[in-house]
Short mmCIF file of C-alpha atoms in Angstrom, two decimals:
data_model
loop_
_atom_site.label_atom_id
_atom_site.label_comp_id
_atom_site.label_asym_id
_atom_site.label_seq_id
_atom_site.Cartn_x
_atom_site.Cartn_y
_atom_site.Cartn_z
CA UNK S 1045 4.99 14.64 7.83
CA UNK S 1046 1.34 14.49 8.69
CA UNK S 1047 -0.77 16.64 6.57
CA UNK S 1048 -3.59 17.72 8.60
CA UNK S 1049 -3.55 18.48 12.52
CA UNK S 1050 -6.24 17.85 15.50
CA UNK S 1051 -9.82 19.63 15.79
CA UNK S 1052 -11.61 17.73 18.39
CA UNK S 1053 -9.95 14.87 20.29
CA UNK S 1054 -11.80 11.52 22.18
CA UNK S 1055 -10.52 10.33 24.97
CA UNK S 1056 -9.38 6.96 25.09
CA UNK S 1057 -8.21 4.76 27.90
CA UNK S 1058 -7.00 1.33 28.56
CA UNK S 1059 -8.62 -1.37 30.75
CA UNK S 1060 -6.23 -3.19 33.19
CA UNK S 1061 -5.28 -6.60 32.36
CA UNK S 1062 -7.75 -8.57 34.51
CA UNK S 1063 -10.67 -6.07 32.75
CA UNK S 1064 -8.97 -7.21 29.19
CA UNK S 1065 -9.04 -11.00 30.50
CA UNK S 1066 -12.92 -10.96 31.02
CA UNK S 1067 -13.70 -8.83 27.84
CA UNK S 1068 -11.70 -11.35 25.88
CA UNK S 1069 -13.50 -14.64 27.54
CA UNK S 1070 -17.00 -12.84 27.11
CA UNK S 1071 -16.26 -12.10 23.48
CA UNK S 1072 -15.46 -15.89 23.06
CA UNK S 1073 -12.29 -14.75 21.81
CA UNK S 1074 -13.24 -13.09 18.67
CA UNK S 1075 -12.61 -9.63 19.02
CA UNK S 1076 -15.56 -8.40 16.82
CA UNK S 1077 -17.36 -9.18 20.20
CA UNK S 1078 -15.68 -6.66 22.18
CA UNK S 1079 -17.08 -3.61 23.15
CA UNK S 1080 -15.53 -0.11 21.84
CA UNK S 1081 -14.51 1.62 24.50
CA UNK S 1082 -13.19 -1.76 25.88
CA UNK S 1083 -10.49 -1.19 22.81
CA UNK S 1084 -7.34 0.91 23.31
CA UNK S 1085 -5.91 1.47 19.60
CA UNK S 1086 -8.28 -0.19 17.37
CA UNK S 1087 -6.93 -1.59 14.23
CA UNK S 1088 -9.83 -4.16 13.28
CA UNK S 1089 -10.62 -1.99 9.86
CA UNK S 1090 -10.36 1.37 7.79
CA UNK S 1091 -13.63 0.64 6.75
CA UNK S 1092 -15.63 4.00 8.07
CA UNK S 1093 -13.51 4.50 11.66
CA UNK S 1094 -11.88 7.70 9.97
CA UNK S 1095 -11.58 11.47 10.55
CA UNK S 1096 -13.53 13.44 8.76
CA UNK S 1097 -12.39 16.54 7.65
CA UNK S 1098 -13.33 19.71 8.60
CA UNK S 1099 -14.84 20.52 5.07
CA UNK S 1100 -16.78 17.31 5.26
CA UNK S 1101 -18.20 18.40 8.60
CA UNK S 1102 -19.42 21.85 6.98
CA UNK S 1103 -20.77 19.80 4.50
CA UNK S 1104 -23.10 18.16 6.56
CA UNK S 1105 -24.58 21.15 6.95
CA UNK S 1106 -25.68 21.23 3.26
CA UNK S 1107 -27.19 17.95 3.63
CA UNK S 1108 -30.55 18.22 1.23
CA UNK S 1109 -32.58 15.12 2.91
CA UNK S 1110 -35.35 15.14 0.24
CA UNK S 1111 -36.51 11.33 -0.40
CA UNK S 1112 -35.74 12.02 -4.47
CA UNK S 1113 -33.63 14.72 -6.61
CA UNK S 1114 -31.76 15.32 -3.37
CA UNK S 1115 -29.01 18.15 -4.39
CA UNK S 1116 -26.53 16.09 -1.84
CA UNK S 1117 -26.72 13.41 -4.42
CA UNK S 1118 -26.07 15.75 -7.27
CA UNK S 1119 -22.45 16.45 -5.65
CA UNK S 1120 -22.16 13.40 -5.05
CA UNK S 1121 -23.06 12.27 -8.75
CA UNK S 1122 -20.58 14.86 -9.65
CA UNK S 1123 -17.64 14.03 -7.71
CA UNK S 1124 -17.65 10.61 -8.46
CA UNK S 1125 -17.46 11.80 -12.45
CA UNK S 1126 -14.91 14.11 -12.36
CA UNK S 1127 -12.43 11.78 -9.85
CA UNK S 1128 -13.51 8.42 -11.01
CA UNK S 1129 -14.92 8.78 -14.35
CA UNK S 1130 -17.93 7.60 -14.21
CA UNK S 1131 -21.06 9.43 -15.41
CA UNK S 1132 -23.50 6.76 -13.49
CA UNK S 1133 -23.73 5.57 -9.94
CA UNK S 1134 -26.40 3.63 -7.91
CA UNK S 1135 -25.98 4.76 -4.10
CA UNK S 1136 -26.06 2.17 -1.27
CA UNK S 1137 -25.21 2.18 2.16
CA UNK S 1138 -21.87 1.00 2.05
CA UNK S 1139 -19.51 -1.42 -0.15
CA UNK S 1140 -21.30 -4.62 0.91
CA UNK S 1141 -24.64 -3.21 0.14
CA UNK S 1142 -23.04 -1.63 -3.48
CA UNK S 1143 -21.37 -5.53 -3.78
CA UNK S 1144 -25.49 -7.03 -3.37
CA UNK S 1145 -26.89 -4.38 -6.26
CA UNK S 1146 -24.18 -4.99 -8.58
CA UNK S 1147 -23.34 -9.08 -8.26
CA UNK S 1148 -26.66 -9.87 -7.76
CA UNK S 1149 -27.65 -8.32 -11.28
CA UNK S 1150 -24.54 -9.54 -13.19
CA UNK S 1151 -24.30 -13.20 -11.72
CA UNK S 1152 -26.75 -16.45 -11.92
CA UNK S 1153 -26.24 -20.01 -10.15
CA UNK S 1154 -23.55 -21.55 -12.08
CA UNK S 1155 -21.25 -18.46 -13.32
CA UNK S 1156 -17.84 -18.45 -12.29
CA UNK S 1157 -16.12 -15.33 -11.02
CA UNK S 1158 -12.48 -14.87 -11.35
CA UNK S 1159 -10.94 -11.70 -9.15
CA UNK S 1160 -7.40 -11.05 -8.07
CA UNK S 1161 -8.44 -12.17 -4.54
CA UNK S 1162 -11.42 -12.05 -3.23
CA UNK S 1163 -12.13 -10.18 0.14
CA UNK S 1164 -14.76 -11.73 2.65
CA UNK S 1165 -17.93 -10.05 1.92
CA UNK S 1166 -17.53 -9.93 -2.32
CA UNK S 1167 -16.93 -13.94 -1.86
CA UNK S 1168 -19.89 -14.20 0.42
CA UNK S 1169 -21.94 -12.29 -2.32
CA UNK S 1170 -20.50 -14.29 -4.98
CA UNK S 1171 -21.91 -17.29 -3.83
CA UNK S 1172 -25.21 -15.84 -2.50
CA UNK S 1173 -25.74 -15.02 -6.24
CA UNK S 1174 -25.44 -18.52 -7.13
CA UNK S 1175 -21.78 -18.13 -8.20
CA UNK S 1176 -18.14 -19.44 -7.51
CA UNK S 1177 -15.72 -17.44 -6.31
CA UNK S 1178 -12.11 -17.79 -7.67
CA UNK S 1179 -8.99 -16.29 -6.66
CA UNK S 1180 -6.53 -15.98 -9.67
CA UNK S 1181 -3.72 -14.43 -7.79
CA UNK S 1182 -0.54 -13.57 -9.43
CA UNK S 1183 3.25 -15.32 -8.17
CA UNK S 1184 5.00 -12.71 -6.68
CA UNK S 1185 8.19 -12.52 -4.20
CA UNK S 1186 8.37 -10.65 -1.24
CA UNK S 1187 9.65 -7.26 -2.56
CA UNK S 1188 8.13 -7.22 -6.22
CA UNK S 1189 6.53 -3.99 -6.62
CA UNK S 1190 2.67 -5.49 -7.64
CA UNK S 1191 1.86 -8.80 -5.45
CA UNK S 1192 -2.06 -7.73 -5.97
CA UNK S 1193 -1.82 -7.81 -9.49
CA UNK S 1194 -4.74 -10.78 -11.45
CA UNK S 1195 -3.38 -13.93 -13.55
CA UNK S 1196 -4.81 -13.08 -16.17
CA UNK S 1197 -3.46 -16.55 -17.65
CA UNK S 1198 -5.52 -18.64 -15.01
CA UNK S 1199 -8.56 -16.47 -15.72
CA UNK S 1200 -7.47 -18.09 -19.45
CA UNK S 1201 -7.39 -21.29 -18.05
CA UNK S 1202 -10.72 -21.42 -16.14
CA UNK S 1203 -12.51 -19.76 -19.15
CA UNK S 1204 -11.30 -23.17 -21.12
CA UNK S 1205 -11.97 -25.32 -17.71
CA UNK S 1206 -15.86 -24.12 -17.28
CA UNK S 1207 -16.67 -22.08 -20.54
CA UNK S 1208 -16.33 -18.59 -21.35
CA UNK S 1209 -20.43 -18.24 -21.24
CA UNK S 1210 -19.96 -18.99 -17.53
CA UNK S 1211 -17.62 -15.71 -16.82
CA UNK S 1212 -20.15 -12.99 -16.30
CA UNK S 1213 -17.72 -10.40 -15.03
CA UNK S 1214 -13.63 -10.51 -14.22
CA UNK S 1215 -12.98 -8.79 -10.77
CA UNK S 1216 -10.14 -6.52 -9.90
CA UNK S 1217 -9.77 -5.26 -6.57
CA UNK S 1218 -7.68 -2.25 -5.62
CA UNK S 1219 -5.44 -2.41 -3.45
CA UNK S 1220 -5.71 -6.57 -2.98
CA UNK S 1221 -6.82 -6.25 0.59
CA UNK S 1222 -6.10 -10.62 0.51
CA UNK S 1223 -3.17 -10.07 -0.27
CA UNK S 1224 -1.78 -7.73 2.19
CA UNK S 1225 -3.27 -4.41 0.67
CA UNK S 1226 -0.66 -5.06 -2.18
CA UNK S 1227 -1.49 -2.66 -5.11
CA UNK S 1228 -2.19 -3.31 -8.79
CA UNK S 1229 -0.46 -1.82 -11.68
CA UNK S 1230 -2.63 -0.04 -14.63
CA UNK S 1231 -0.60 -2.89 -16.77
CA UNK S 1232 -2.21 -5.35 -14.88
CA UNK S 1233 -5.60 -3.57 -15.28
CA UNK S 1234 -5.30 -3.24 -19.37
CA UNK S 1235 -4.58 -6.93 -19.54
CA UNK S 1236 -7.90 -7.95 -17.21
CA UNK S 1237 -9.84 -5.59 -19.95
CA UNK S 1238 -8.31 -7.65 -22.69
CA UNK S 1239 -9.20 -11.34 -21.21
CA UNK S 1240 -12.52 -9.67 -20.39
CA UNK S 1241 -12.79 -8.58 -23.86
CA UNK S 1242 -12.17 -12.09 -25.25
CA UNK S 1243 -14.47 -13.70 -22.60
CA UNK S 1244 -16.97 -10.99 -23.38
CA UNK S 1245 -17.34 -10.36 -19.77
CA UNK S 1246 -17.53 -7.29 -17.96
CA UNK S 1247 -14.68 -5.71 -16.11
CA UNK S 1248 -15.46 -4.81 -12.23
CA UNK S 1249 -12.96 -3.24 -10.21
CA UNK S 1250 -13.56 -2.91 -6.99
CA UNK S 1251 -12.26 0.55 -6.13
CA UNK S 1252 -12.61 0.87 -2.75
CA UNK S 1253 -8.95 2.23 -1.92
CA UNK S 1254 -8.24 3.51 -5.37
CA UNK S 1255 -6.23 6.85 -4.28
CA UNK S 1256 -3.81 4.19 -2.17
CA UNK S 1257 -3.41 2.11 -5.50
CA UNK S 1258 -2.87 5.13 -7.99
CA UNK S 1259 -0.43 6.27 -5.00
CA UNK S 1260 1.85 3.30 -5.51
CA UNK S 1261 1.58 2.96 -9.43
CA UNK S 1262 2.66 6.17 -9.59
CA UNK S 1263 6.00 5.40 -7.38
CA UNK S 1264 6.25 2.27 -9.32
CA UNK S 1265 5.50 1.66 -12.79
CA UNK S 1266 7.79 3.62 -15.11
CA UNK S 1267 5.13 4.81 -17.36
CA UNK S 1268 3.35 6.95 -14.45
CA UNK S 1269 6.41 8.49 -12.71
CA UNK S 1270 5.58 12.08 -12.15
CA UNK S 1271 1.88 12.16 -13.06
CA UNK S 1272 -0.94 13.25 -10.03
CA UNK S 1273 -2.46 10.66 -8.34
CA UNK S 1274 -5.49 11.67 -9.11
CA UNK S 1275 -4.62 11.38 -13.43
CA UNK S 1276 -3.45 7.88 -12.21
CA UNK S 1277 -6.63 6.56 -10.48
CA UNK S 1278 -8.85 8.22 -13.65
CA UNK S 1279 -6.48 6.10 -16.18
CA UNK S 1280 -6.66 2.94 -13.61
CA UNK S 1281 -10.65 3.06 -13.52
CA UNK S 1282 -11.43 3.97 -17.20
CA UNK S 1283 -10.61 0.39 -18.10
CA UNK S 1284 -13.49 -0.93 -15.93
CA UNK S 1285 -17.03 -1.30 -17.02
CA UNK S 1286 -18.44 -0.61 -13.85
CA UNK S 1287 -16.75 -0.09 -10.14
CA UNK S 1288 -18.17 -1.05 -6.61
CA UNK S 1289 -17.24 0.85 -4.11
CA UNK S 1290 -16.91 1.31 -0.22
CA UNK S 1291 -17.18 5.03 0.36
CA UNK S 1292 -16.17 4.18 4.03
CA UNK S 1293 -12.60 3.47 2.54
CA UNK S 1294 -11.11 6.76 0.20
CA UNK S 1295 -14.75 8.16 0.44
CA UNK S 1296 -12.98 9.27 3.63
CA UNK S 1297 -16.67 9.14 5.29
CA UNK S 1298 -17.74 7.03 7.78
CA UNK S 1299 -20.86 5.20 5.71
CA UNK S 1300 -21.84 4.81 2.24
CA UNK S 1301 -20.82 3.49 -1.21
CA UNK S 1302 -22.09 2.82 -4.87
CA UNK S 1303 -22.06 0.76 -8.33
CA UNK S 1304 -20.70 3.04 -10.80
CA UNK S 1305 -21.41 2.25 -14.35
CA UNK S 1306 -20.18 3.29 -17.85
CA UNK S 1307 -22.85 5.94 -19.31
CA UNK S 1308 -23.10 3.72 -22.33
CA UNK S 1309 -23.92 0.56 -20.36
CA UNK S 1310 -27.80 1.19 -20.26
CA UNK S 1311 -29.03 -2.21 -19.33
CA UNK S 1312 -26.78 -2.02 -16.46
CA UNK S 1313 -27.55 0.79 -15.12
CA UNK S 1314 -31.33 -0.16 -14.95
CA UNK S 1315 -30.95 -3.20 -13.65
CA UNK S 1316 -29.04 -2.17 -11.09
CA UNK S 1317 -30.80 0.89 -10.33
CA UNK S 1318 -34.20 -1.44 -9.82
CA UNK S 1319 -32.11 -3.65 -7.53
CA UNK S 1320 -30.88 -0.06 -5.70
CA UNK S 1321 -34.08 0.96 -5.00
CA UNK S 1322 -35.55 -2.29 -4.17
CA UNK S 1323 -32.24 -2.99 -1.35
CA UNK S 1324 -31.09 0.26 -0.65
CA UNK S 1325 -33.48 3.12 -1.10
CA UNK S 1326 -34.32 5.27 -4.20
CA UNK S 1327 -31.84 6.00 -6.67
CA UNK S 1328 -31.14 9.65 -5.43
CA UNK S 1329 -30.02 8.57 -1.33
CA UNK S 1330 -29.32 4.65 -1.53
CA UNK S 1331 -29.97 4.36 2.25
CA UNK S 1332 -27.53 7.38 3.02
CA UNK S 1333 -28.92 10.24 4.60
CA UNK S 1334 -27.93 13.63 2.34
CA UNK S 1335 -25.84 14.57 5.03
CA UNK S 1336 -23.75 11.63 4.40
CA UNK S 1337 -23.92 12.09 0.49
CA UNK S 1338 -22.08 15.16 1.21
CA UNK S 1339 -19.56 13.90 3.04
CA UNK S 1340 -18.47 11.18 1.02
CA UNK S 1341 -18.83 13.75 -2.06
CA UNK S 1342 -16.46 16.15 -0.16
CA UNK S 1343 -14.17 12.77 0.90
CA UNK S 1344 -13.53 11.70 -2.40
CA UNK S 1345 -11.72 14.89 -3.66
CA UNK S 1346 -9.99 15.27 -0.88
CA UNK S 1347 -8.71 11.39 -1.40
CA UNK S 1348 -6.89 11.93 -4.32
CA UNK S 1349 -5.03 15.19 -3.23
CA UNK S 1350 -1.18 14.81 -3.20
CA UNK S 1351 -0.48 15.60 0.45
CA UNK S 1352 -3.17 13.65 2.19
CA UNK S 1353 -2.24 10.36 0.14
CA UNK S 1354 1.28 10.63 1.12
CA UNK S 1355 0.45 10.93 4.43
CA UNK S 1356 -1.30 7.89 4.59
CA UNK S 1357 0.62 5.66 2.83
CA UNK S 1358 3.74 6.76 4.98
CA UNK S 1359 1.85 6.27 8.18
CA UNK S 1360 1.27 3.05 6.83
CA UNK S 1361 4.80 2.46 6.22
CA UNK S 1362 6.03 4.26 9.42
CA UNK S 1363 4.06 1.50 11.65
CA UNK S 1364 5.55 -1.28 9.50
CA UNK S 1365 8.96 0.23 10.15
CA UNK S 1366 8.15 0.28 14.52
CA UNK S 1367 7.16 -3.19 14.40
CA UNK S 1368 10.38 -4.74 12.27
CA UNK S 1369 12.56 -2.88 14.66
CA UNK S 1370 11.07 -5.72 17.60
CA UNK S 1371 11.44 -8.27 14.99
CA UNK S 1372 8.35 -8.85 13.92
CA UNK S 1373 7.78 -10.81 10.71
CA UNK S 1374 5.34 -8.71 8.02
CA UNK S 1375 4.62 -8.64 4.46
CA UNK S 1376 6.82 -6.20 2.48
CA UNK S 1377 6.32 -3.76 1.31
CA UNK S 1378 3.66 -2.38 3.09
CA UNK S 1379 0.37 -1.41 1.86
CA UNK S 1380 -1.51 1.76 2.02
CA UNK S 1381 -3.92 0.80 4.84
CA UNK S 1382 -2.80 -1.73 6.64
CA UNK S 1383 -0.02 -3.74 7.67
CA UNK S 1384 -0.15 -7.42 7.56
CA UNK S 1385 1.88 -9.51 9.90
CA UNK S 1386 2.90 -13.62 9.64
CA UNK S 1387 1.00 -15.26 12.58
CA UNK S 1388 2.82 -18.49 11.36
CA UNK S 1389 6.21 -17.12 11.89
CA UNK S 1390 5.41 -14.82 15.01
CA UNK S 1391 3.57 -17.95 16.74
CA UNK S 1392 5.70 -21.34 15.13
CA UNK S 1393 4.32 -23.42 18.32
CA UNK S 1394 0.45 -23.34 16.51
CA UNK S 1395 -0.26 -25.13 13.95
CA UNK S 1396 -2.77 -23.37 11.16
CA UNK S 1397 -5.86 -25.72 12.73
CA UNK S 1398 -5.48 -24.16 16.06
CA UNK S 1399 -5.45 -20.29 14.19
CA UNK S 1400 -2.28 -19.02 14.88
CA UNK S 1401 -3.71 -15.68 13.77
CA UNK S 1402 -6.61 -15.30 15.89
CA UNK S 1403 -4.62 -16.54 18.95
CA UNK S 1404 -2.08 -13.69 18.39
CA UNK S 1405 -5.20 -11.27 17.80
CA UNK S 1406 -6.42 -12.11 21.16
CA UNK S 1407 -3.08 -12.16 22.76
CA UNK S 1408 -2.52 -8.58 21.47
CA UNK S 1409 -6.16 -7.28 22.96
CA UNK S 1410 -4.80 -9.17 26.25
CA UNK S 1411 -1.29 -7.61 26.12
CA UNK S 1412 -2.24 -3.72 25.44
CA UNK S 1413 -5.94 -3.61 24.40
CA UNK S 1414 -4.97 -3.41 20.56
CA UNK S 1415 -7.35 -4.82 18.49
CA UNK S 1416 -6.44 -6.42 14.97
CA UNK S 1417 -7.55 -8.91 12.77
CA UNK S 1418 -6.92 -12.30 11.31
CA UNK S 1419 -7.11 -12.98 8.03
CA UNK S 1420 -6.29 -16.76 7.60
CA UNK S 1421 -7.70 -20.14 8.71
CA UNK S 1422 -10.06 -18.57 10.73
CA UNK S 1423 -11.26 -15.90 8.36
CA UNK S 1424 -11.38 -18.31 5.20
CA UNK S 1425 -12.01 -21.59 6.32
CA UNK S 1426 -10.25 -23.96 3.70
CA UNK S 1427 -7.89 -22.12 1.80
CA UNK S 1428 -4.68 -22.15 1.51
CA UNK S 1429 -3.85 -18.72 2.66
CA UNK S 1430 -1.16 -17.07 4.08
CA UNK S 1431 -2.02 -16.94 8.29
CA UNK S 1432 -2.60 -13.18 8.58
CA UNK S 1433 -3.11 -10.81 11.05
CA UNK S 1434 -3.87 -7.11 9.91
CA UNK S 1435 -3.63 -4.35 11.42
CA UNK S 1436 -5.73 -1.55 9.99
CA UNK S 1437 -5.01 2.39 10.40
CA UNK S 1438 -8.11 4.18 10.60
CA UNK S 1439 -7.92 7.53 8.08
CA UNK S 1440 -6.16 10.84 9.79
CA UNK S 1441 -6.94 9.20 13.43
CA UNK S 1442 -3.68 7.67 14.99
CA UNK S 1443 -0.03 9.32 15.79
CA UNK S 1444 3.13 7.91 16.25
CA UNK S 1445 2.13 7.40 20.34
CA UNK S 1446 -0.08 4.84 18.92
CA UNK S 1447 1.91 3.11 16.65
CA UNK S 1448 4.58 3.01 19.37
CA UNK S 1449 2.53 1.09 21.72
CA UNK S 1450 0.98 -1.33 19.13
CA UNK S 1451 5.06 -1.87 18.72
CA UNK S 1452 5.64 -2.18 22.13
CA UNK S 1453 2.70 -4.53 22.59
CA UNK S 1454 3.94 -6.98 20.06
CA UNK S 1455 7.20 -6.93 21.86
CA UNK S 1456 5.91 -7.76 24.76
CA UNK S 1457 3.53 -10.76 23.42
CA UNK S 1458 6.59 -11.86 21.46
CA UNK S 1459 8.91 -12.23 25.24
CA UNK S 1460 6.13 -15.13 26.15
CA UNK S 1461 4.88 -16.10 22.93
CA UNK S 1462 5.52 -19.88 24.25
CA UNK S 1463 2.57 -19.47 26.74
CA UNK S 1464 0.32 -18.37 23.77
CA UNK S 1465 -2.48 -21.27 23.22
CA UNK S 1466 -4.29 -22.37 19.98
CA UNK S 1467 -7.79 -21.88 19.78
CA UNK S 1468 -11.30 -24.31 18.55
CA UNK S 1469 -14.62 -22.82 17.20
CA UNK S 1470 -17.19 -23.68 19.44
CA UNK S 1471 -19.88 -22.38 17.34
CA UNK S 1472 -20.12 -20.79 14.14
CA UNK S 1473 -22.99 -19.28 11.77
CA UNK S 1474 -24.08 -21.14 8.83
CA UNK S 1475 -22.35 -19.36 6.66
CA UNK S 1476 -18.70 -20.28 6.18
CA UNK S 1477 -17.29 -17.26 4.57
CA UNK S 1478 -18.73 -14.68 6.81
CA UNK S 1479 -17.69 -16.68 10.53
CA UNK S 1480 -14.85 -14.55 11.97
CA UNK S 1481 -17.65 -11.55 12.37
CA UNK S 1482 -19.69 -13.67 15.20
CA UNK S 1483 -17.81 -17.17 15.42
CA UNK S 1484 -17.21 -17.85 19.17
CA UNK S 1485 -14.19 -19.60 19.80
CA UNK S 1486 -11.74 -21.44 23.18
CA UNK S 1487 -8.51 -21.87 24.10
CA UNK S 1488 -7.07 -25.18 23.66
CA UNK S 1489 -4.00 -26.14 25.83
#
């Protein structure tokens, strides 16, 4: 059962096909091209395309917009201690700008950064800090409870391959968006502090969808059956030296983020605070405007209560649930923000060179103006990744109407999935990890 109900509604409509045709052929066929309102039920990302709630829109009102001490950030400051734990934080616009202020203090050309898996923008800022990004994934099945969870033996194993002096920081991110939003256990998290420990590295974790996380540890590891949520996520991030964090994820806002840091961790903080203010803004807004301090301080209370969380993760589940019933292949079980379906295995006719992914992304926009997006070949050129498409619920926004017709859509794609085409990149930007955001690509017959 949903646990909040409509204030204000946006209407929505959707092109006819020979509209979708030309939006898709002007976009090159990446659908980070497209246009909005061009979009019927957009699943491209969580990442800020929420509904705010309607405390967060009173607290806009309370937005203090002084340039330094702002009272906005004070909440904030204060929210983030009593739901996350940590007494410090360094504002920035959102994740990617938090990712820039944190990884650009903590690594230097040469270092070597293991994580769990790395999503697109922390690997881009990896190696813009000089660094190498490695993904230490664990084995898992389809089915086992924790398929995000870190090696922490092949963290072992590159420490002896490079050096341990070369490990700045070990990375674990929460859920393992990579890995089809699969959440990590607070085992998992206690043995990443140990190898950290030993490597005397620092422990990051990247916390952007925490709540969802401390959601499933607490329906799946033993030791946390019965505890809140929010006593889970605490435990989870008090093994971390410092967190980044997207507060356009469970912030529940629609921009900001921040490095936290341990209070004890003084030459963090000021490093990171000088590279805050020299990126983002002064320490006390971090390119947010206090109305949007608010928000996110508001956001992330609210993120950790029992009957929003559950309502998420179930909506989750629910469109996971509509799309098996037409046979569609997906990664089980479902996350708590997205779910994440096999291009491969929908589209067998395309081989991985020709994105089987991003041809089923556009054939989707084509079919019912749904917009997802891949995460394989396309989206991490050279890796040996699973051929993804996600499809991402936005926070409170979507009801079951919607989720029908993204089911519906599918079903339809799938009844002339032999007409579906690969694609070629036509042109690209120079930077390899960050393509699938302005890439333009063609159908090839």
């Amino acid at each position: 059962m949903r646990a909040y109900k409509a204030k204000a509604v946006e209407r929505i409509s959707l092109p006819d096909r020979e509209a979708r045709d030309r939006h898709l052929r002007e976009a090159g066929y990446n659908v980070f091209n497209l246009d909005a309102d061009a979009v019927f039920v957009d699943l491209l990302t969580d990442s800020g395309t929420g509904t705010m709630s309607d405390e967060q829109w009173a607290a806009l009102m309370r937005g203090d917009e002084a340039y330094a001490g702002s009272e906005s950030f004070r909440r904030l400051e204060s929210a983030v201690a009593d739901v996350m734990g940590f007494e410090r934080i360094v504002p920035a616009h959102q994740g990617r700008g938090a990712e820039n202020v944190l990884y650009g203090t903590i690594i230097s050309e040469g270092d070597y950064v293991p994580n769990n898996t790395h999503f697109d923008t922390t690997r881009a800022h990896v190696v813009n800090s000089g660094g190498e990004p490695v993904d230490c994934p664990v084995e898992s099945e389809a089915g086992d409870p924790f398929q995000g969870n870190l090696d922490v033996a092949a963290v072992r194993d590159l420490a002896d391959e490079v050096g341990a002096e070369r490990i700045p920081a070990v990375v674990v991110t929460i859920t393992n968006n990579s890995m089809a939003g699969q959440p990590v256990s607070v085992e998992n998290v206690r043995a990443a502090r140990d190898v950290a420990d030993e490597l005397d590295a620092r422990l990051v974790v990247d916390a952007c969808r925490f709540a969802e996380n401390a959601y499933f540890v607490r329906q799946r590891e033993p030791e946390f059956e019965g505890e809140s949520v929010a006593d889970v996520a605490r435990e989870q991030l008090s093994y971390a030296d410092a967190v980044v964090m997207s507060g356009k994820k469970d912030g529940l806002a629609n921009v900001g983020g921040f490095v936290g840091v341990r209070e004890d961790d003084d030459e963090l903080y000021e490093r990171t605070r000088q590279r805050g203010i020299l990126y983002e803004g002064f320490t006390t807004y971090g390119g947010m405007a206090g109305r949007d301090l608010e928000a996110m301080a508001v956001g992330l209370r609210e993120a950790v209560e029992e009957a929003y969380v559950e309502s998420r993760v179930e909506q989750v589940a629910e469109l996971g649930e509509l799309l098996q019933e037409v046979g569609v292949p997906i990664r089980t079980p479902t996350g708590g923000h997205a779910v994440y379906v096999d291009a491969e295995e929908f589209l067998p006719s395309i081989p991985r060179e020709r994105f089987p992914g991003q041809a089923l992304v556009c054939e989707l926009y084509r079919e019912g103006g749904v917009r997802g997006v891949e995460l394989g070949e396309f989206a991490f050129p050279g890796e040996s990744r699973p051929q993804l498409v996600r499809l991402c619920l936005p926070r409170r926004t979507y009801f079951r109407d919607h989720l029908e017709h993204v089911a519906e859509t599918f079903a339809d794609v799938a009844e002339r999935r032999g007409e579906v085409s690969g694609l070629e990149v036509i042109d690209e930007p120079e930077m390899a990890e960050l393509r699938h955001f302005s890439a333009e690509l063609r159908p090839v017959e």
